[in-house]
mmCIF file of C-alpha atoms and ligand atoms in Angstrom:
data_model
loop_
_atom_site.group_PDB
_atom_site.id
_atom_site.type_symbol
_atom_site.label_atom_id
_atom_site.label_comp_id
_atom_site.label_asym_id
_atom_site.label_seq_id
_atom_site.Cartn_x
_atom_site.Cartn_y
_atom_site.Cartn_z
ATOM 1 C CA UNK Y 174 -13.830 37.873 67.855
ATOM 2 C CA UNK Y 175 -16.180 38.175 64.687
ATOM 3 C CA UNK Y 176 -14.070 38.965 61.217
ATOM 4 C CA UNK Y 177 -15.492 39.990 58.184
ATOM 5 C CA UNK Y 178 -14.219 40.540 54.873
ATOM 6 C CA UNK Y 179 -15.569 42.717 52.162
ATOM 7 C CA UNK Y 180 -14.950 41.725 48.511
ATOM 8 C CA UNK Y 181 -15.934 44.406 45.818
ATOM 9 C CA UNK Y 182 -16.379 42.189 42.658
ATOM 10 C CA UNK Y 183 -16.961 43.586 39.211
ATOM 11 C CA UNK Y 184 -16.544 41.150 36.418
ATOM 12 C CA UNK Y 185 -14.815 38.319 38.686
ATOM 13 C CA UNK Y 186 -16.784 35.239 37.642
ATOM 14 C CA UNK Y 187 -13.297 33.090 36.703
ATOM 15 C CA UNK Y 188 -12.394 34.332 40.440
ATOM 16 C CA UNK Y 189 -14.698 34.795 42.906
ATOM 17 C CA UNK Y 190 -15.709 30.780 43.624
ATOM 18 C CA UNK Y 191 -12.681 29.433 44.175
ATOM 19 C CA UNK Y 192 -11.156 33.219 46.718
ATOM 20 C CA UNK Y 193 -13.987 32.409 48.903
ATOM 21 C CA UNK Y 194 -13.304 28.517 48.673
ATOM 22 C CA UNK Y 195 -9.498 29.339 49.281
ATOM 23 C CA UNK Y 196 -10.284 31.774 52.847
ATOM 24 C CA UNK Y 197 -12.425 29.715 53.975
ATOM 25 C CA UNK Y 198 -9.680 26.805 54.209
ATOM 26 C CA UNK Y 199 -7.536 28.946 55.948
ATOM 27 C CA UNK Y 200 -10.205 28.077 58.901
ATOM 28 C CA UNK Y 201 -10.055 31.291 60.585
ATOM 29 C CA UNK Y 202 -12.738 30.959 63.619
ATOM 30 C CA UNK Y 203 -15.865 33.225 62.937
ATOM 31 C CA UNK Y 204 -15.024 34.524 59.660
ATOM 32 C CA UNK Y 205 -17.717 35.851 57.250
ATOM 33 C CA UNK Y 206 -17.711 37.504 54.040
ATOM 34 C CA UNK Y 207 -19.593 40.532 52.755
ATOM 35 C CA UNK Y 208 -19.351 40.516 48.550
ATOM 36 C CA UNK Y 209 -20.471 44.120 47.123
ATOM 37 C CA UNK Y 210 -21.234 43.046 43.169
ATOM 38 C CA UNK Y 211 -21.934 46.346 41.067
ATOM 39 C CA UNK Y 212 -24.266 43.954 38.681
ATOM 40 C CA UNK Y 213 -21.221 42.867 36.623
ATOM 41 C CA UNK Y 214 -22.164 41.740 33.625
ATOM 42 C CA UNK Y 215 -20.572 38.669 33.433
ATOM 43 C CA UNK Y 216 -22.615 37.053 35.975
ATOM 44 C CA UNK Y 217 -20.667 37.462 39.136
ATOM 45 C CA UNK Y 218 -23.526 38.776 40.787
ATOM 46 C CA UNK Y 219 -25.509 35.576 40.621
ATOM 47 C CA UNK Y 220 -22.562 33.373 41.545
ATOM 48 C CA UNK Y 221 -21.948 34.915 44.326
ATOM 49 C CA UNK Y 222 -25.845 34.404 44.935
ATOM 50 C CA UNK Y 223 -25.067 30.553 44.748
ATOM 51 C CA UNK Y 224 -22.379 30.561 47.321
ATOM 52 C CA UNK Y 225 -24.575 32.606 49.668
ATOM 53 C CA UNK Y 226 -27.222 30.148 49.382
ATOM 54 C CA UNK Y 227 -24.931 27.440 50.126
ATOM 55 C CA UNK Y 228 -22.835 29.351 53.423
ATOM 56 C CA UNK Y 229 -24.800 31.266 55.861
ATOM 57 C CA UNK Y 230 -21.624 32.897 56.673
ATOM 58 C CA UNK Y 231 -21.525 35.047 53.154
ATOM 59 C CA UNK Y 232 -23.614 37.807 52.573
ATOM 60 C CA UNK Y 233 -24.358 39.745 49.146
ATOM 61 C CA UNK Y 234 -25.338 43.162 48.340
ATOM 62 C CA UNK Y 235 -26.273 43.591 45.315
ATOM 63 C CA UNK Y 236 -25.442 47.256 43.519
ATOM 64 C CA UNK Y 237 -27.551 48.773 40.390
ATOM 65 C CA UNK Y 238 -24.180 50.109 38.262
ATOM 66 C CA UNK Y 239 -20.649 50.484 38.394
ATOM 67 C CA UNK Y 240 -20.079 53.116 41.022
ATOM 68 C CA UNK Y 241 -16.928 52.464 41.485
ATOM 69 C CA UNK Y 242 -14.250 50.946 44.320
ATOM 70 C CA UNK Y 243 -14.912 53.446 47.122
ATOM 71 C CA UNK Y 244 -18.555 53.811 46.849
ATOM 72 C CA UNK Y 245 -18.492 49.545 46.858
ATOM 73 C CA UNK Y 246 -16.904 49.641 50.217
ATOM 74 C CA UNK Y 247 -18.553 52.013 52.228
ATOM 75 C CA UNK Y 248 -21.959 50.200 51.250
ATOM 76 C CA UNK Y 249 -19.758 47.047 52.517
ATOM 77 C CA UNK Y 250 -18.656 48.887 55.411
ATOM 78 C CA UNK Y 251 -21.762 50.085 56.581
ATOM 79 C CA UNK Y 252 -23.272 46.512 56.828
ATOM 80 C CA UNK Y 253 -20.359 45.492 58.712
ATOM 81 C CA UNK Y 254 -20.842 47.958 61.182
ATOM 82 C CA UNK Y 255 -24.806 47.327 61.460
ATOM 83 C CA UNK Y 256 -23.553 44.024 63.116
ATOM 84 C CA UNK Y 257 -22.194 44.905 66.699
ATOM 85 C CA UNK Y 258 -20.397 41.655 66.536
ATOM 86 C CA UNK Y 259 -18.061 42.567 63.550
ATOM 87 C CA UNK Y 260 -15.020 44.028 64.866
ATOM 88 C CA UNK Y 261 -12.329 42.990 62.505
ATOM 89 C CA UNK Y 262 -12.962 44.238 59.138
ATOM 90 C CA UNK Y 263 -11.018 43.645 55.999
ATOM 91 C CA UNK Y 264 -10.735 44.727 52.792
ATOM 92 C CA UNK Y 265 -9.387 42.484 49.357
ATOM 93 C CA UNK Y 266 -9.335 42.249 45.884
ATOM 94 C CA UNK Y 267 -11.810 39.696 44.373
ATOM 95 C CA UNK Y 268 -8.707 38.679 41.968
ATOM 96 C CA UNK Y 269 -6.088 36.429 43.767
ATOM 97 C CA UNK Y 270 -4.204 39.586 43.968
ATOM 98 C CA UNK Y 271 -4.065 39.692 47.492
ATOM 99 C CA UNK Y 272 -3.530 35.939 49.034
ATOM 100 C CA UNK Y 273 -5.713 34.535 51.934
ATOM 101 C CA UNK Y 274 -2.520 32.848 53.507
ATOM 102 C CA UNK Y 275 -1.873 36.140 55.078
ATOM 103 C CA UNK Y 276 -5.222 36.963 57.059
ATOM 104 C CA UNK Y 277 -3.788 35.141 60.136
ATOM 105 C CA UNK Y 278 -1.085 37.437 60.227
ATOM 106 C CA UNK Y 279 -3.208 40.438 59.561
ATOM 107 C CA UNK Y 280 -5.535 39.468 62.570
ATOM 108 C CA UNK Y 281 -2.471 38.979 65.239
ATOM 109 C CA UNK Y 282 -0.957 42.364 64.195
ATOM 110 C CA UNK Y 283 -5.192 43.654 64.439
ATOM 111 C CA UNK Y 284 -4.733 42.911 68.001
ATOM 112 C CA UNK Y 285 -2.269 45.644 69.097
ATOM 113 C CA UNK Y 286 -3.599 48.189 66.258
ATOM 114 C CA UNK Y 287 -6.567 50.079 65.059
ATOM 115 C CA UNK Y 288 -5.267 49.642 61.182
ATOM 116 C CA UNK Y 289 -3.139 47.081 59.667
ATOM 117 C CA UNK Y 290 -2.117 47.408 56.095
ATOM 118 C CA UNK Y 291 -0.741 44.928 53.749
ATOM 119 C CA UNK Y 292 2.731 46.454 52.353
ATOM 120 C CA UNK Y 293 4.449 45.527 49.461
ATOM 121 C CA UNK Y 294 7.112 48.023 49.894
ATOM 122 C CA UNK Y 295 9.041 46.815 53.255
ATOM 123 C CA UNK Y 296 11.179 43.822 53.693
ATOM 124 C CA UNK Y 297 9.575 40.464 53.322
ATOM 125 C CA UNK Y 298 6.690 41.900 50.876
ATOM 126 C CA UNK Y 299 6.461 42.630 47.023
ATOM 127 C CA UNK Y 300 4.797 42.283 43.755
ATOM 128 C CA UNK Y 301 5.050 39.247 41.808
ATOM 129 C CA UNK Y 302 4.384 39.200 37.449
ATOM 130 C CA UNK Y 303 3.914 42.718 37.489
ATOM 131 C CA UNK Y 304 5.913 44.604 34.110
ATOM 132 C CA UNK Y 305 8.725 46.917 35.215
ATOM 133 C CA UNK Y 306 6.386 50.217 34.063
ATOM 134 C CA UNK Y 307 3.303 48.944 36.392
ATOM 135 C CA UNK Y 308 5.852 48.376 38.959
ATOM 136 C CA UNK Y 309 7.449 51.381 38.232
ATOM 137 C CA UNK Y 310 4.605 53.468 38.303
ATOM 138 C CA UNK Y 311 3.317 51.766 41.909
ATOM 139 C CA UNK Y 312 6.867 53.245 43.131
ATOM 140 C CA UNK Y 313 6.679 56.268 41.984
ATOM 141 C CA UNK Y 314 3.338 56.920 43.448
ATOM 142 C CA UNK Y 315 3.568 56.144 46.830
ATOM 143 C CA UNK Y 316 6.809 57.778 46.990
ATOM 144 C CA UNK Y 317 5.763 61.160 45.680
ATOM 145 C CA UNK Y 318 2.137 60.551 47.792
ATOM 146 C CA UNK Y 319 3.930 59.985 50.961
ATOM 147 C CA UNK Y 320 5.742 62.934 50.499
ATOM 148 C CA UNK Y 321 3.101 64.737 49.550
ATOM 149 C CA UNK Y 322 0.817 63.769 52.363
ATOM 150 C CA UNK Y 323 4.038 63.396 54.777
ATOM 151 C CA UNK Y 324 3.449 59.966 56.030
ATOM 152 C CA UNK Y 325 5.218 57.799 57.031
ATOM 153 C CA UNK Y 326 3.699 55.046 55.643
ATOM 154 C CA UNK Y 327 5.376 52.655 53.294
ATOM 155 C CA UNK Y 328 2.000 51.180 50.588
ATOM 156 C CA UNK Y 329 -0.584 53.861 51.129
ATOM 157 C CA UNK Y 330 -2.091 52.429 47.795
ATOM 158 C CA UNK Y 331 -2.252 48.940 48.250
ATOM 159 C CA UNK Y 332 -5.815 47.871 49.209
ATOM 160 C CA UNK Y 333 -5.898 44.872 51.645
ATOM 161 C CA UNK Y 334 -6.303 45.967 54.834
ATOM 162 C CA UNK Y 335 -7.742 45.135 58.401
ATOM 163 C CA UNK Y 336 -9.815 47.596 60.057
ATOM 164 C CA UNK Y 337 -10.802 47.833 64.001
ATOM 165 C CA UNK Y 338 -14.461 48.612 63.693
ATOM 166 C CA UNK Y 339 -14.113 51.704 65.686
ATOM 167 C CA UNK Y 340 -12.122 53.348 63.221
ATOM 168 C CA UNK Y 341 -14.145 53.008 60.515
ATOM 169 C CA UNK Y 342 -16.986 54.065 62.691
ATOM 170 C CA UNK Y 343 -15.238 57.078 63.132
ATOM 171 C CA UNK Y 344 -13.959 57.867 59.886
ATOM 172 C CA UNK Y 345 -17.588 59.367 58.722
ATOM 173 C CA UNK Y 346 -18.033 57.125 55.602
ATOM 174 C CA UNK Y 347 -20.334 59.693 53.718
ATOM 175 C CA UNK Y 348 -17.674 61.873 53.356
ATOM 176 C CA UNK Y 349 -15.304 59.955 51.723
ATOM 177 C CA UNK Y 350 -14.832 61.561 47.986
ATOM 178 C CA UNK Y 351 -12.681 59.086 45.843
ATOM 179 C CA UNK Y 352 -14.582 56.105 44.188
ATOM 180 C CA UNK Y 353 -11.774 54.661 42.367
ATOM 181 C CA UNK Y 354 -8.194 53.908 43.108
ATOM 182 C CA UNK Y 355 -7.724 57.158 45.357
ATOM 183 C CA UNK Y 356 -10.203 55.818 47.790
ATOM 184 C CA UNK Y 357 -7.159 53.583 49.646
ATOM 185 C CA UNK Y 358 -5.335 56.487 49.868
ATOM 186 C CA UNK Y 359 -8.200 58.713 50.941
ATOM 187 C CA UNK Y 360 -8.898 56.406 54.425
ATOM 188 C CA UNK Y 361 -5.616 55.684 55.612
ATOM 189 C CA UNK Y 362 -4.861 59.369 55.440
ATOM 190 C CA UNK Y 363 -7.431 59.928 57.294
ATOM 191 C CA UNK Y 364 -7.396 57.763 60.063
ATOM 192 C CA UNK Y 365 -3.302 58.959 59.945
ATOM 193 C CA UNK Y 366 -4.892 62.095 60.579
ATOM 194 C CA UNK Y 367 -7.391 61.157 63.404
ATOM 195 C CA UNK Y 368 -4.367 59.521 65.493
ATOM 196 C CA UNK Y 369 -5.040 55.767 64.482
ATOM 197 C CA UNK Y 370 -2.105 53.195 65.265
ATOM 198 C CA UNK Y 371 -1.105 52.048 61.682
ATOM 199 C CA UNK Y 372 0.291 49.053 60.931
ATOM 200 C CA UNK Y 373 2.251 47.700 58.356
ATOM 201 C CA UNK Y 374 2.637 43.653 57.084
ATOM 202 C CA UNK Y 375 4.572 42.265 54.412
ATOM 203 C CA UNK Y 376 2.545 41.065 52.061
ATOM 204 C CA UNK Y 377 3.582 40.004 47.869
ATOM 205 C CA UNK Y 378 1.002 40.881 45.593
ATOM 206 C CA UNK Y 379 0.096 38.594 42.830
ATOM 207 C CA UNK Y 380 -0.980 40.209 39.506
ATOM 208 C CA UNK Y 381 -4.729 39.074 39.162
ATOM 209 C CA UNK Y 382 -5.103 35.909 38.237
ATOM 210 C CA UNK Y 383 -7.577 36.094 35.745
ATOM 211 C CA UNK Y 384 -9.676 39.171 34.023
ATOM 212 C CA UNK Y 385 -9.030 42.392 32.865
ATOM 213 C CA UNK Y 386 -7.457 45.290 34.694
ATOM 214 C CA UNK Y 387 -9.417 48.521 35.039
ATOM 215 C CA UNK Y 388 -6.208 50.206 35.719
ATOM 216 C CA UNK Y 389 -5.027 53.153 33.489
ATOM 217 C CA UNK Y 390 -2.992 56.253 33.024
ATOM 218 C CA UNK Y 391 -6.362 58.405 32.997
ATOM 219 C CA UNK Y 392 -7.392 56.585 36.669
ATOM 220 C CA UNK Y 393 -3.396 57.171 38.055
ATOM 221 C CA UNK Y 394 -3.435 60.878 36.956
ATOM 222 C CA UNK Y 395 -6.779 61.278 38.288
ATOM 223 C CA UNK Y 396 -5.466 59.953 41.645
ATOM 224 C CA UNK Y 397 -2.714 62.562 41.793
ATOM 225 C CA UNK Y 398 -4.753 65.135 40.941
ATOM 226 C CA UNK Y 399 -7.272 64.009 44.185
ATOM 227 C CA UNK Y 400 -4.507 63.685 46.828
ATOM 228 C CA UNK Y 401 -3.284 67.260 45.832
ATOM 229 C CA UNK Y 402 -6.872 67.987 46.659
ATOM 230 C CA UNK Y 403 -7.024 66.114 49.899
ATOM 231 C CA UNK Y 404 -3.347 67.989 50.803
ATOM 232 C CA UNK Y 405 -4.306 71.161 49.925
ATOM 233 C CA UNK Y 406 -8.256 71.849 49.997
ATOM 234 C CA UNK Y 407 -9.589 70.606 53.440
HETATM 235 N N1 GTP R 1333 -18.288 46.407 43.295
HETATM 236 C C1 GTP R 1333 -17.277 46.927 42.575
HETATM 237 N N2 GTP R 1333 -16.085 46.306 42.564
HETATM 238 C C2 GTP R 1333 -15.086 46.843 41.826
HETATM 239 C C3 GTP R 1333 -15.245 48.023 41.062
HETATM 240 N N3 GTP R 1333 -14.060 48.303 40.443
HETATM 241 C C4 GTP R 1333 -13.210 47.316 40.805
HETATM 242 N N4 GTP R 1333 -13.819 46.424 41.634
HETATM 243 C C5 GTP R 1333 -13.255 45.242 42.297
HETATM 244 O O1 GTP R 1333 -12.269 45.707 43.176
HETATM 245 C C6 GTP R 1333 -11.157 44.851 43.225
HETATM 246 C C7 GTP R 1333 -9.897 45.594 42.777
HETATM 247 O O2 GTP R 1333 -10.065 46.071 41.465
HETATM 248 P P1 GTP R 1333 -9.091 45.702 40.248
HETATM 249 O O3 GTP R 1333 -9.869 45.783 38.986
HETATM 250 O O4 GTP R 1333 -8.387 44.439 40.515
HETATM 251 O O5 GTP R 1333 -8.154 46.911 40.261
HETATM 252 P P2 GTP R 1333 -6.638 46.911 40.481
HETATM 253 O O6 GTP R 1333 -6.277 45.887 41.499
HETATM 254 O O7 GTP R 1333 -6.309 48.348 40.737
HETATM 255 O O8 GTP R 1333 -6.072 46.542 39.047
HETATM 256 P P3 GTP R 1333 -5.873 45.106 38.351
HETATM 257 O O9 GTP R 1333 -5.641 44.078 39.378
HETATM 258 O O10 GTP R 1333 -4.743 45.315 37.426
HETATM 259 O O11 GTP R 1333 -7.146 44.848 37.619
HETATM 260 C C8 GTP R 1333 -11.517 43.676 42.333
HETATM 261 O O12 GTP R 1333 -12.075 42.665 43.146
HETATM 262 C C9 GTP R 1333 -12.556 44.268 41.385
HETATM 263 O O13 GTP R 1333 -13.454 43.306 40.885
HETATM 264 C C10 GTP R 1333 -16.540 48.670 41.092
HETATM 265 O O14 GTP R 1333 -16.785 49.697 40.481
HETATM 266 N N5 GTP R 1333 -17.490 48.082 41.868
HETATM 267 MG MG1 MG R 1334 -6.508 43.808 41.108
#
């Protein structure tokens, strides 16, 4: 059955070439790639241009501005889903951070689930050339989030995941609020909520291999304040 990933790129030229180079040798069987470029200004856009050109199997959509993570996917997501032959779709990081060698796994567990989550928190996953405070902080989040949302779910922040196509079909995409880091948490609570089997695979996380981080105190307390919001106000 049809796979496709989505890759939200923004500022990834040192990156995105060699990703897509690097899944495609895993030589999963009908595997495409949808990459969502908010017209970084390094160029990324038009690279990823070039590699379209060059594999049928790639598509690009090209955004005006920097909307954001969330807002990225769901325009990824919707394409997916205008293609009745997509039924496995994934989300990754355009960084290295999340490592191709696992989407066989991914797509076994996809089999028996409607969502399957990379986790870095149970045994067998983890983060690798992170500093103790990022590391701390990634703990400390989905520990007080899980309580806060109560459940049970181990990395409700990480963001390389395998969706069945009906769930996100069901998940009404226009609602979604977050467009930054809150938008992993945001979907798997939802489709928690809506009675989806989730489940979880080891996975270690690689700090990106090259760029800058757009992560920051202002974007993690921003996050907290959302999933009181998505606890409390709905
Ligand atoms: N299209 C699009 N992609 C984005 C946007 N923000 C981040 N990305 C991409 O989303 C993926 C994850 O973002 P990262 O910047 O790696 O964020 P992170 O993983 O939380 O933090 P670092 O790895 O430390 O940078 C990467 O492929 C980014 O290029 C955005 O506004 N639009
Ligand atoms: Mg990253």
């Amino acid at each position: 059955m049809r796979s496709v990933i989505i890759l939200p790129t923004y500022n990834e030229k040192e990156n995105l070439a060699g990703l897509v180079h690097d899944i495609f040798s895993i030589g999963i069987k009908d595997l495409h790639i949808i990459i969502v470029d908010d017209n970084s200004p390094d160029g990324t856009g038009r690279i990823a241009d070039g590699l379209a050109t060059k594999n049928s199997n790639i598509q690009v959509i090209h955004r005006s501005k920097k909307e954001g993570l969330g807002k990225a996917y769901v325009a990824g997501f919707k394409k997916a889903l205008a293609d009745s032959r997509n039924q496995y779709i994934f989300e990754m990081d355009a960084d290295f951070s999340h490592q191709p060698k696992y989407l066989p796994n991914f797509l076994e567990k996809a089999r028996q689930a409607d969502v399957v989550l990379g986790s870095r928190n149970i045994p067998g996953g983890g983060i690798e050339n992170w500093s103790w405070l990022r590391r701390f902080i990634s703990w400390l989040a989905n520990v007080v989030v899980r309580w806060l949302l109560g459940v049970p779910i181990k990395d409700l922040t990480g963001g390389y995941k395998c969706w069945q196509r009906h769930v996100l079909e069901q998940l009404n995409l226009d609602q979604v609020e977050s467009s930054g880091y809150n938008f992993q948490i945001e979907l798997t609570y939802k489709a928690y909520c809506k009675g989806f089997k989730i489940v979880e695979v080891p996975i270690v996380f690689m700090e990106r291999r090259a760029g800058h981080s757009k992560f920051s105190l202002v974007i993690m307390l921003e996050s907290f304040w959302k999933v009181l919001k998505l606890r409390f106000l709905k």
